Tab-separated table of C-alpha atoms and ligand atoms in Angstrom:
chain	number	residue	atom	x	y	z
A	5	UNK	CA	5.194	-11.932	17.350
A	6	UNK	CA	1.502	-12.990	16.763
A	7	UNK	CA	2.932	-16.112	14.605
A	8	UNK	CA	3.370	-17.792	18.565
A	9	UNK	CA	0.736	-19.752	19.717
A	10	UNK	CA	-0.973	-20.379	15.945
A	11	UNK	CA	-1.887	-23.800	15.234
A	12	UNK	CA	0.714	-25.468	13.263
A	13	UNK	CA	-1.446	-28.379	11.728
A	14	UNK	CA	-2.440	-26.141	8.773
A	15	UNK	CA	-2.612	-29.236	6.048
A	16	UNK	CA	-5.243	-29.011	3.307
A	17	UNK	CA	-6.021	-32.373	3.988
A	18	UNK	CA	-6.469	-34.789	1.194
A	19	UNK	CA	-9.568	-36.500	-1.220
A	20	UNK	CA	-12.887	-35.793	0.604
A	21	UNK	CA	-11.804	-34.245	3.496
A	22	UNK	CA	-10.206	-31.585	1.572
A	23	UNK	CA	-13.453	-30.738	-0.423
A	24	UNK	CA	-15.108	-30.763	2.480
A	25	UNK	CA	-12.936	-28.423	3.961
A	26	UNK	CA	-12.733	-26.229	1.191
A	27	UNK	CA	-16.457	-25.929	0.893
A	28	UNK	CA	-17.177	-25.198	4.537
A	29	UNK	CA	-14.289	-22.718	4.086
A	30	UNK	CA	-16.129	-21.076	1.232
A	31	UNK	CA	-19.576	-21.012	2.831
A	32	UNK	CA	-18.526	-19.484	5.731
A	33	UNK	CA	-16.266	-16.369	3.263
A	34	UNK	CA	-19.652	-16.239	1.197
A	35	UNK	CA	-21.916	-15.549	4.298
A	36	UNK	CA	-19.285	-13.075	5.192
A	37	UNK	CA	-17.810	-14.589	7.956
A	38	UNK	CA	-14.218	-13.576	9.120
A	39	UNK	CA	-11.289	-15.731	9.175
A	40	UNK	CA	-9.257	-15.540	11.837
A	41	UNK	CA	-5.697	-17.008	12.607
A	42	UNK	CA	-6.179	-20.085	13.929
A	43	UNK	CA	-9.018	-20.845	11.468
A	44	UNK	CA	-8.734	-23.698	8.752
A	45	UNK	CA	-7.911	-22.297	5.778
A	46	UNK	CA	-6.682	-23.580	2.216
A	47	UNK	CA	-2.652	-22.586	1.485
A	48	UNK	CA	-3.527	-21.230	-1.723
A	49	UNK	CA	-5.740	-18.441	0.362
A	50	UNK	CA	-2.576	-17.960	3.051
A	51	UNK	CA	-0.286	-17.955	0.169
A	52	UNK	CA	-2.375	-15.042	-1.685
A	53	UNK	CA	-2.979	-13.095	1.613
A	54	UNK	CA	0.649	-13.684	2.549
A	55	UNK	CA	2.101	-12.213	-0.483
A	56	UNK	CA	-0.131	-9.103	-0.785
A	57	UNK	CA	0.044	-7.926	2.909
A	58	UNK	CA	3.147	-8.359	2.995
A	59	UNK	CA	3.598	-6.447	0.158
A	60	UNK	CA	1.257	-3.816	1.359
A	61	UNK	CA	3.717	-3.865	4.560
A	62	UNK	CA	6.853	-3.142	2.023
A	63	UNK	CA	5.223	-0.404	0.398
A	64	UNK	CA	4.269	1.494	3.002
A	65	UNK	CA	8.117	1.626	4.467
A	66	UNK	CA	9.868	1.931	1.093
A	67	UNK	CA	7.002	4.838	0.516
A	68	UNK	CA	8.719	6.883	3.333
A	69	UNK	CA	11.959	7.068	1.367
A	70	UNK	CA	10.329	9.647	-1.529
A	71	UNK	CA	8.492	11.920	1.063
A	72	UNK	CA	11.972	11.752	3.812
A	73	UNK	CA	13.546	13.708	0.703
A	74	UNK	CA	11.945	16.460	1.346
A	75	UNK	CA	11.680	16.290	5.342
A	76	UNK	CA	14.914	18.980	5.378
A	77	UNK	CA	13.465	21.242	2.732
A	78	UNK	CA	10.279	21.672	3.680
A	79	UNK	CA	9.058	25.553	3.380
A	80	UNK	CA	8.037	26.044	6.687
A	81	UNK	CA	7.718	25.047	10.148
A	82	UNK	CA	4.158	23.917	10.158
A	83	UNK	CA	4.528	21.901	6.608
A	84	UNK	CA	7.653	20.163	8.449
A	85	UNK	CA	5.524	18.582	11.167
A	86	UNK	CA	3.243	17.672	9.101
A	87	UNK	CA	5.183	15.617	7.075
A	88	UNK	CA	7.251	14.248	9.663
A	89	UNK	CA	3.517	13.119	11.310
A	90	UNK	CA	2.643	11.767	7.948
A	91	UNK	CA	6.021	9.800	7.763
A	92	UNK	CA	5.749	7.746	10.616
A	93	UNK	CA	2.243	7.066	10.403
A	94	UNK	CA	3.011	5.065	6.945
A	95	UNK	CA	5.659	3.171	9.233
A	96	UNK	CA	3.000	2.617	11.644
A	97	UNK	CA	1.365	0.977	8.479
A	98	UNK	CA	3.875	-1.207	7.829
A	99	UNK	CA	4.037	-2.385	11.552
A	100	UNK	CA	0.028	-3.144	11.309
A	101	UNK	CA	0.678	-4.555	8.350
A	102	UNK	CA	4.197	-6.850	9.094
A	103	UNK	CA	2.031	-8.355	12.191
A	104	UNK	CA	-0.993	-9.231	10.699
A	105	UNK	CA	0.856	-10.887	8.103
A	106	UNK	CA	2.726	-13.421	10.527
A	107	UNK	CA	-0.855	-14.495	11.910
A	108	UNK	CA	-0.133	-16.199	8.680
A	109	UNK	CA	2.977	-18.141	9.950
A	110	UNK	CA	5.836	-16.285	8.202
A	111	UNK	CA	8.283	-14.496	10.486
A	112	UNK	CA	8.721	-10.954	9.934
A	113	UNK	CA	12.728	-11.791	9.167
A	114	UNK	CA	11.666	-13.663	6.241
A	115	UNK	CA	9.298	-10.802	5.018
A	116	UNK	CA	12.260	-8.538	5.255
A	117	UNK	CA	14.237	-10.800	3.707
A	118	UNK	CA	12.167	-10.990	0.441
A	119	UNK	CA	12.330	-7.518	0.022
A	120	UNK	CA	15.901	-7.064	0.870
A	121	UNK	CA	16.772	-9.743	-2.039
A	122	UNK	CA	14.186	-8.669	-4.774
A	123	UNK	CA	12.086	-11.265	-4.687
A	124	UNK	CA	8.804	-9.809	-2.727
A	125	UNK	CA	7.357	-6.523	-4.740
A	126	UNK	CA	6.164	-3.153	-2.954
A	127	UNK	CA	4.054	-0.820	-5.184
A	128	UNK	CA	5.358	0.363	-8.432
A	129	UNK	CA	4.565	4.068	-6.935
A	130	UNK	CA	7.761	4.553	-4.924
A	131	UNK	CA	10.401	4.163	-7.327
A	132	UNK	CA	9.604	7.581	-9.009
A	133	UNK	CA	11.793	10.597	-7.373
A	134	UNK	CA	10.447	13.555	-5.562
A	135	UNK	CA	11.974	16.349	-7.683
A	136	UNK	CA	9.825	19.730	-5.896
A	137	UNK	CA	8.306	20.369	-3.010
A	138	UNK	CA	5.274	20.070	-5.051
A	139	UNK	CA	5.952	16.091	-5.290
A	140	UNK	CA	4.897	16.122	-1.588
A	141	UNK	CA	1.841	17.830	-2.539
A	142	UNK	CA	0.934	15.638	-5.587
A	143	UNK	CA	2.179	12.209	-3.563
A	144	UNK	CA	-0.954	13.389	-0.374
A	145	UNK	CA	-3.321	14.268	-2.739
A	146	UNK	CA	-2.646	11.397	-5.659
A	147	UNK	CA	-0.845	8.253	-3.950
A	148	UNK	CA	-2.957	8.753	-0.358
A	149	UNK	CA	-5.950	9.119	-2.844
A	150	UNK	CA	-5.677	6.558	-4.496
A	151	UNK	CA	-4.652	3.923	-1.787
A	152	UNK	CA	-7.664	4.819	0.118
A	153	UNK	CA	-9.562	4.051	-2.682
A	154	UNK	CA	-7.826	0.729	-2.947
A	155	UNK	CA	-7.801	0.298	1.264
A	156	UNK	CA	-11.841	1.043	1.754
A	157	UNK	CA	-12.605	-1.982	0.522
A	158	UNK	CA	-9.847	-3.925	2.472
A	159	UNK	CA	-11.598	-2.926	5.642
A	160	UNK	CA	-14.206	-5.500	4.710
A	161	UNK	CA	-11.023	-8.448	3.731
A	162	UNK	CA	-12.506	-12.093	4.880
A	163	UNK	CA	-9.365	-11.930	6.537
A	164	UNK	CA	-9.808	-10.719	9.949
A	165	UNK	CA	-6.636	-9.212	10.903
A	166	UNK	CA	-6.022	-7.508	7.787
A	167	UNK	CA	-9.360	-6.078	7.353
A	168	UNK	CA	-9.229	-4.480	11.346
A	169	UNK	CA	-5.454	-2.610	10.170
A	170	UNK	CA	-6.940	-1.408	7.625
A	171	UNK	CA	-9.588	0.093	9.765
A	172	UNK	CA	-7.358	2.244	11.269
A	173	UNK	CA	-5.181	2.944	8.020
A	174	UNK	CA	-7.577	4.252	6.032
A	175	UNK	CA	-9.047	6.806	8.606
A	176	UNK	CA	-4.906	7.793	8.519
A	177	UNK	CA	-4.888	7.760	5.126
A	178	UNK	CA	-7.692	9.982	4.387
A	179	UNK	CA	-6.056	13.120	6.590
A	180	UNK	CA	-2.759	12.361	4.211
A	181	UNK	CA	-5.119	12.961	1.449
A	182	UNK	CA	-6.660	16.128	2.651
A	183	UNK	CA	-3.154	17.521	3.910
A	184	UNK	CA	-1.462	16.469	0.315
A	185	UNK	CA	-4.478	18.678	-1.582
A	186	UNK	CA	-4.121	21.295	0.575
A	187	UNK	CA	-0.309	21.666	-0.455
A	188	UNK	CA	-1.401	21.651	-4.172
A	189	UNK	CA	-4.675	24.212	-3.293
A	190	UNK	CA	-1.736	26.572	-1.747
A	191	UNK	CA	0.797	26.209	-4.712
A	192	UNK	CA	-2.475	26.574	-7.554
A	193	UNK	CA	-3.296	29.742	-5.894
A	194	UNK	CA	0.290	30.691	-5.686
A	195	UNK	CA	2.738	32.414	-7.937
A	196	UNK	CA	2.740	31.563	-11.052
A	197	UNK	CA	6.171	29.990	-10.702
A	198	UNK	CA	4.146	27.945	-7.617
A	199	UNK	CA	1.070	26.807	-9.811
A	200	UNK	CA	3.768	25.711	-12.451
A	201	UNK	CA	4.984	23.421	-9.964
A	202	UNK	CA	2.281	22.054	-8.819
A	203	UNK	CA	1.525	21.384	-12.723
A	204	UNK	CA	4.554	19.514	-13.062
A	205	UNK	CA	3.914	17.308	-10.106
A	206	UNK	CA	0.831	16.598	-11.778
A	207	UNK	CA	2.275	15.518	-15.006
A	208	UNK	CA	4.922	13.450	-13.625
A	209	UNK	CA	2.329	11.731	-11.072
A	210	UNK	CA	-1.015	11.034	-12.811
A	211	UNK	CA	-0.147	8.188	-14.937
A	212	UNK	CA	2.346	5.878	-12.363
A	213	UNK	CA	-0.320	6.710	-9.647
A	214	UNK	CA	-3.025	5.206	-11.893
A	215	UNK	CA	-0.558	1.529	-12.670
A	216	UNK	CA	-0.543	1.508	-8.125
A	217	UNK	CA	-4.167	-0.259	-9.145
A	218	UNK	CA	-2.421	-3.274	-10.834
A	219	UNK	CA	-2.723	-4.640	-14.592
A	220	UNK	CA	-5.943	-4.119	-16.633
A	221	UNK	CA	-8.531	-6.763	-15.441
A	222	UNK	CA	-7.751	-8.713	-18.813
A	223	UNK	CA	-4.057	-9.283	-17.311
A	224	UNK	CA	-4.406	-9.300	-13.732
A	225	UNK	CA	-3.676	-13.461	-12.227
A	226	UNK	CA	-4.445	-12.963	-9.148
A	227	UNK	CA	-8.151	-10.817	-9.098
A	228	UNK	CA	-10.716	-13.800	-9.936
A	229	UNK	CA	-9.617	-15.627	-6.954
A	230	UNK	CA	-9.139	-13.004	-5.036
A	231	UNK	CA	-12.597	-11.635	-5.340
A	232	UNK	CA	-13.837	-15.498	-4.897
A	233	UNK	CA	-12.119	-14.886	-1.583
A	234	UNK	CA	-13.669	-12.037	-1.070
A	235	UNK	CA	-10.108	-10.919	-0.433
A	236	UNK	CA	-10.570	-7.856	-2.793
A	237	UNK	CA	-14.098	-6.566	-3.796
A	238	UNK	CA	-13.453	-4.748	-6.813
A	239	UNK	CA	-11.246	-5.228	-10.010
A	240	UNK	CA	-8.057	-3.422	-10.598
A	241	UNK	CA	-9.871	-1.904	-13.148
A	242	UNK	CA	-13.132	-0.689	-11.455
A	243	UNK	CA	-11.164	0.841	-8.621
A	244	UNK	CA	-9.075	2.718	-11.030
A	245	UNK	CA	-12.410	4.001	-12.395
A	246	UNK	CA	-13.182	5.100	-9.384
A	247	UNK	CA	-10.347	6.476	-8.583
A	248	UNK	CA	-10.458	8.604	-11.802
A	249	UNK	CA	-13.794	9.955	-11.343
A	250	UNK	CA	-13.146	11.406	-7.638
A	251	UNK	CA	-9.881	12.551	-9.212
A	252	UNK	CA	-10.634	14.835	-12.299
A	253	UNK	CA	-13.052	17.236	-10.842
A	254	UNK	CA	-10.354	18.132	-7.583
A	255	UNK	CA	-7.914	18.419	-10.450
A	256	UNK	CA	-9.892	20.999	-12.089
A	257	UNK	CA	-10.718	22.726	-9.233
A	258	UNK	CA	-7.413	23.526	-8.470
A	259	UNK	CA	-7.147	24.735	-11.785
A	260	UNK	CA	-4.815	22.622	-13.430
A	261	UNK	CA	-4.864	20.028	-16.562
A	262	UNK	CA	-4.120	16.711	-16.844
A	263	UNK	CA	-1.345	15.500	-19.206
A	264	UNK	CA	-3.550	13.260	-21.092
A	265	UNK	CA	-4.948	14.964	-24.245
A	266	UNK	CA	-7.826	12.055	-24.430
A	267	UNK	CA	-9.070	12.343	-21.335
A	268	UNK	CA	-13.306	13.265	-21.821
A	269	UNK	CA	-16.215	12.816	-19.638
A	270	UNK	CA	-18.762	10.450	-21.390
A	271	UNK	CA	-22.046	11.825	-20.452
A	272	UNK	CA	-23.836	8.572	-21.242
A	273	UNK	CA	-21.928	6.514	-18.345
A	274	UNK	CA	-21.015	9.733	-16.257
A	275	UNK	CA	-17.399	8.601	-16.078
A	276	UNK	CA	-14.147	10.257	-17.201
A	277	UNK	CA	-12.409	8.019	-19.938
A	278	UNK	CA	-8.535	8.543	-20.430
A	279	UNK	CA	-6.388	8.078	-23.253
A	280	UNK	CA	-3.650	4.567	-22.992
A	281	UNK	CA	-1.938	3.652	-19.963
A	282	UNK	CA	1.941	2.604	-20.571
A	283	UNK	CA	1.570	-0.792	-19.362
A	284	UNK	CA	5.419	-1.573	-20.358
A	285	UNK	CA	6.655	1.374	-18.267
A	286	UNK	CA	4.442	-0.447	-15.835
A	287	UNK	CA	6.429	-3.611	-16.617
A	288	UNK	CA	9.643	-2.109	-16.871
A	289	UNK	CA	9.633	-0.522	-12.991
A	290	UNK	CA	8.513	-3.934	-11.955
A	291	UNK	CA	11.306	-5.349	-13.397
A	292	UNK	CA	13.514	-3.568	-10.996
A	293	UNK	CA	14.020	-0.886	-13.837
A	294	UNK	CA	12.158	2.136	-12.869
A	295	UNK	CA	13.818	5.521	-11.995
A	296	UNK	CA	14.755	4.940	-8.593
A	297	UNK	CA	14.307	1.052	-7.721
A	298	UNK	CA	17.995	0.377	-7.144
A	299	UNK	CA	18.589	3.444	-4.918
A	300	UNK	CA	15.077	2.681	-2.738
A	301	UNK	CA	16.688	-1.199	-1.903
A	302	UNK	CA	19.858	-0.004	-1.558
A	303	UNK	CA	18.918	2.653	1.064
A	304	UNK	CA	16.226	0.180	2.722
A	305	UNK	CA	19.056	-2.567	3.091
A	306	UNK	CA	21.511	-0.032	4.638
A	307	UNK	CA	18.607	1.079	7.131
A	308	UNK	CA	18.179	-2.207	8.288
A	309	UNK	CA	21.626	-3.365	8.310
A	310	UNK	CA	22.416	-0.044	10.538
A	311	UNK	CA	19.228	-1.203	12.963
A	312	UNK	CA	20.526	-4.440	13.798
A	313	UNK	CA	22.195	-3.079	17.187
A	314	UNK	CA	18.181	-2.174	17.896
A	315	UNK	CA	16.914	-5.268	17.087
A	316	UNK	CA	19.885	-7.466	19.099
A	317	UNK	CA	19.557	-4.701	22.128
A	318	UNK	CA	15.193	-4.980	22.484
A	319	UNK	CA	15.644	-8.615	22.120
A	320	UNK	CA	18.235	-8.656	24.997
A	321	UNK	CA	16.327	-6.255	27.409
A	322	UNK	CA	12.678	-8.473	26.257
A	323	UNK	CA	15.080	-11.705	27.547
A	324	UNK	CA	16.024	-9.842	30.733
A	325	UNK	CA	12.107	-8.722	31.414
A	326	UNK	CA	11.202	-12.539	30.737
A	327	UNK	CA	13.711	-13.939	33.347
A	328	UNK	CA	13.052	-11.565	35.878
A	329	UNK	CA	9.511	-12.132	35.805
A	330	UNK	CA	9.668	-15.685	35.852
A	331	UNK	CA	12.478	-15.715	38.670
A	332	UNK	CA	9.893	-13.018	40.578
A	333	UNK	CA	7.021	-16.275	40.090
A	334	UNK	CA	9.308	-18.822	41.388
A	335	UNK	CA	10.435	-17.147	44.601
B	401	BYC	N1	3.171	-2.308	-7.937
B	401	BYC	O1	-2.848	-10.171	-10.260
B	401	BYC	P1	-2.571	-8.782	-9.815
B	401	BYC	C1	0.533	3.437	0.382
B	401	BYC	C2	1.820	-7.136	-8.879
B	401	BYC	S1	1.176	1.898	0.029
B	401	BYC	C3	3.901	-3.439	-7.789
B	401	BYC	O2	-3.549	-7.736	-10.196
B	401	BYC	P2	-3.301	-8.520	-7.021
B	401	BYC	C4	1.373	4.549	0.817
B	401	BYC	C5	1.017	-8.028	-7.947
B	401	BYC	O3	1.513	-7.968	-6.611
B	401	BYC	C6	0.077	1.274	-1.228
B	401	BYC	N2	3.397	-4.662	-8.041
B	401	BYC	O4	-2.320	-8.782	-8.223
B	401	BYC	C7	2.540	4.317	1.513
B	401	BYC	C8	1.219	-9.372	-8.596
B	401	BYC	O5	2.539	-9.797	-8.215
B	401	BYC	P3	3.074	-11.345	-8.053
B	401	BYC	C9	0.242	-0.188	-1.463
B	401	BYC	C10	2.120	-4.724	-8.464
B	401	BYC	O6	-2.545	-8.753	-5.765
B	401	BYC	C11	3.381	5.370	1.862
B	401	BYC	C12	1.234	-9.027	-10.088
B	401	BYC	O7	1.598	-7.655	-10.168
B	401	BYC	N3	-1.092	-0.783	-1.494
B	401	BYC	O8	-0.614	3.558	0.229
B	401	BYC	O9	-4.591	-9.247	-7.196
B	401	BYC	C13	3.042	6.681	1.478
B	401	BYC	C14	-0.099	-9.261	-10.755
B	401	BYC	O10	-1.115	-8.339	-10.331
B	401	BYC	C15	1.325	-3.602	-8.613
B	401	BYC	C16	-1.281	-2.106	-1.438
B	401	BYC	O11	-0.345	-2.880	-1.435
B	401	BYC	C17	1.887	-2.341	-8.342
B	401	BYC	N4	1.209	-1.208	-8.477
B	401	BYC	O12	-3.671	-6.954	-7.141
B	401	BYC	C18	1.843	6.909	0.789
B	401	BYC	C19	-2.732	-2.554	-1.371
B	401	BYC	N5	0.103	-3.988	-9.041
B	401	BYC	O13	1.934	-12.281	-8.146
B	401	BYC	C20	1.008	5.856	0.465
B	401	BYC	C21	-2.898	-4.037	-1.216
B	401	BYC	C22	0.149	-5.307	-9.162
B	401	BYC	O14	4.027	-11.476	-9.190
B	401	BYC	N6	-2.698	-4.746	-2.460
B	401	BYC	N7	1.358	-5.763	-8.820
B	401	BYC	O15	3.726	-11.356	-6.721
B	401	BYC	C23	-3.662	-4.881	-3.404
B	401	BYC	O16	-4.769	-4.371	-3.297
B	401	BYC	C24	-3.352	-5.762	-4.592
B	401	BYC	O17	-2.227	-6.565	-4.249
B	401	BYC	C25	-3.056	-4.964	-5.895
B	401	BYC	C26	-2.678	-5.958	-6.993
B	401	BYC	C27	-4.325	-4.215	-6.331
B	401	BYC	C28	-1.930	-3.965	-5.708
């Protein structure tokens, strides 16, 4: 809906006027300017911004299918609302998300589109299945976790409209977090039948929640210009760093070990080091081959097909509003 009104002369230009451009352009992201809609801007920068928010957008609606599992079979009341709260707030995400990416120009129809056919990505994270109740637990405390860690610095995007959803996102995502470790503090202090599930969550979530930060720096094509952009702020691999470090210590505190044998705090640097990450399971989900890829599009495709009486009925009754307003301004 934002896509109306946006100017539609959004050429590079050509020879000198292009350099020009581009420079002004890159002057005004150095001194930390935002860019806003209607702004000049080179395609290669809408392209990029395009293609990740939009991702970002089919993450966070493909990431309600694992936690919906468990909606049914949650153990009480109380942990039932919660996660039902926590469920539409990532839709709420996507919504953000969907309309600050057509301030770029692409209709949200398209967006869905590329997801529906395979050819836009949403995070590796959400093709792994929620086996336990414990998942939900590990999914708060790990996949929350880590996105914030990946989010905080979108607040501060050169892209305007992004960088305000975040805002809001991350100050949702950080009570996701909190509720998530509170589900694993409960089950560590549990049985020991409870504690063993919240171990197995662990073991089954540390390593795919550590690929959501993208290929090691060495592999990662889009980062360089990205950063240039001031698009992201940190490296895949510095936020996974980070990431690790906050990590570790909750772990232990609840009491429970991480299923990497290598993993050592380096007193010199004062960071955790881990052992290898599987970069071709990495490879292999994005493929389209992870554990639960084909069921996640299958079910997302059915969803929307099922939703297009929605769609057709609140664009009728938005068409009826419209003429009855502007047959109320002619009389
Ligand atoms: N999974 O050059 P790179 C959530 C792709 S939702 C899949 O490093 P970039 C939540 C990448 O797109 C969390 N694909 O790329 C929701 C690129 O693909 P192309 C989602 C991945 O963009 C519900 C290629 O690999 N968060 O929090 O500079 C419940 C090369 O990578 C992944 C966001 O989307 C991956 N893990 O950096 C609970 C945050 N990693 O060029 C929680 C916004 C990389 O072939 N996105 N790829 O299309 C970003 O910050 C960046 O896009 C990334 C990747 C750090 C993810």
């Amino acid at each position: 809906m934002y896509s109306q009104g946006l100017n539609k002369d959004v050429s590079p230009g050509t020879g000198q006027e292009a350099a020009a451009e581009l420079e002004a352009f890159q002057r005004r992201v150095d001194a930390e300017d935002k860019i806003e809609p209607n702004d000049w801007m080179p395609e290669a920068y809408r392209r990029t911004l395009t293609r990740q928010i939009s991702q970002h957008a089919h993450s966070e609606i493909i990431g309600m299918q694992p936690e919906g599992n468990w909606v049914t079979r949650a153990p009480t009341l109380k942990r039932k609302c919660q996660l039902i709260a926590k469920i539409q707030d990532e839709a709420g995400h996507g919504l953000y998300l969907y309309s600050a990416a057509e301030t770029l120009g692409m209709a949200r129809a398209e967006m869905l589109d590329q997801l529906h056919t395979g050819k836009a990505k949403y995070s590796s994270i959400f093709n792994y299945p929620t086996l336990s109740w414990a998942d939900i637990g590990a999914i708060g405390w790990l996949v929350d976790g880590a996105a914030i860690m990946n989010q905080i610095p979108l607040c501060r995007c050169s892209y305007g409209p992004y960088a305000r959803a975040m805002i809001r996102i991350c100050k949702e995502e950080s009570f996701h977090q909190r509720q998530g470790y509170e589900i694993m503090l409960t089950l560590a202090r549990g049985t020991p039948e409870q504690k063993a599930m919240a171990q197995d969550a662990l073991n089954r979530w540390w390593w795919p929640s550590l690929m959501m930060f993208g290929p090691p720096d060495g592999d990662s094509k889009h980062t360089a210009q990205s950063m240039a952009w001031k698009i992201k702020r940190f490296t895949n691999d510095g936020l996974r760093q980070k990431f690790i470090d906050a990590t570790v210590p909750q772990g232990h505190y609840l009491g429970l070990a991480f299923p990497d044998p290598e993993l050592k705090f380096n007193e010199e640097t004062g960071h955790w080091e881990i052992g290898p990450i599987d970069w071709d399971e990495f490879q292999r989900v994005l493929r389209g081959e992870g554990p639960c890829n084909q069921q996640r599009l299958a079910r997302r495709r059915k969803a929307h097909e099922e939703g297009a009486w929605v769609r057709a009925a609140a664009l009728a009754h938005a068409e009826k509003r419209r003429a009855r307003a502007a047959k109320k301004q002619a009389a």
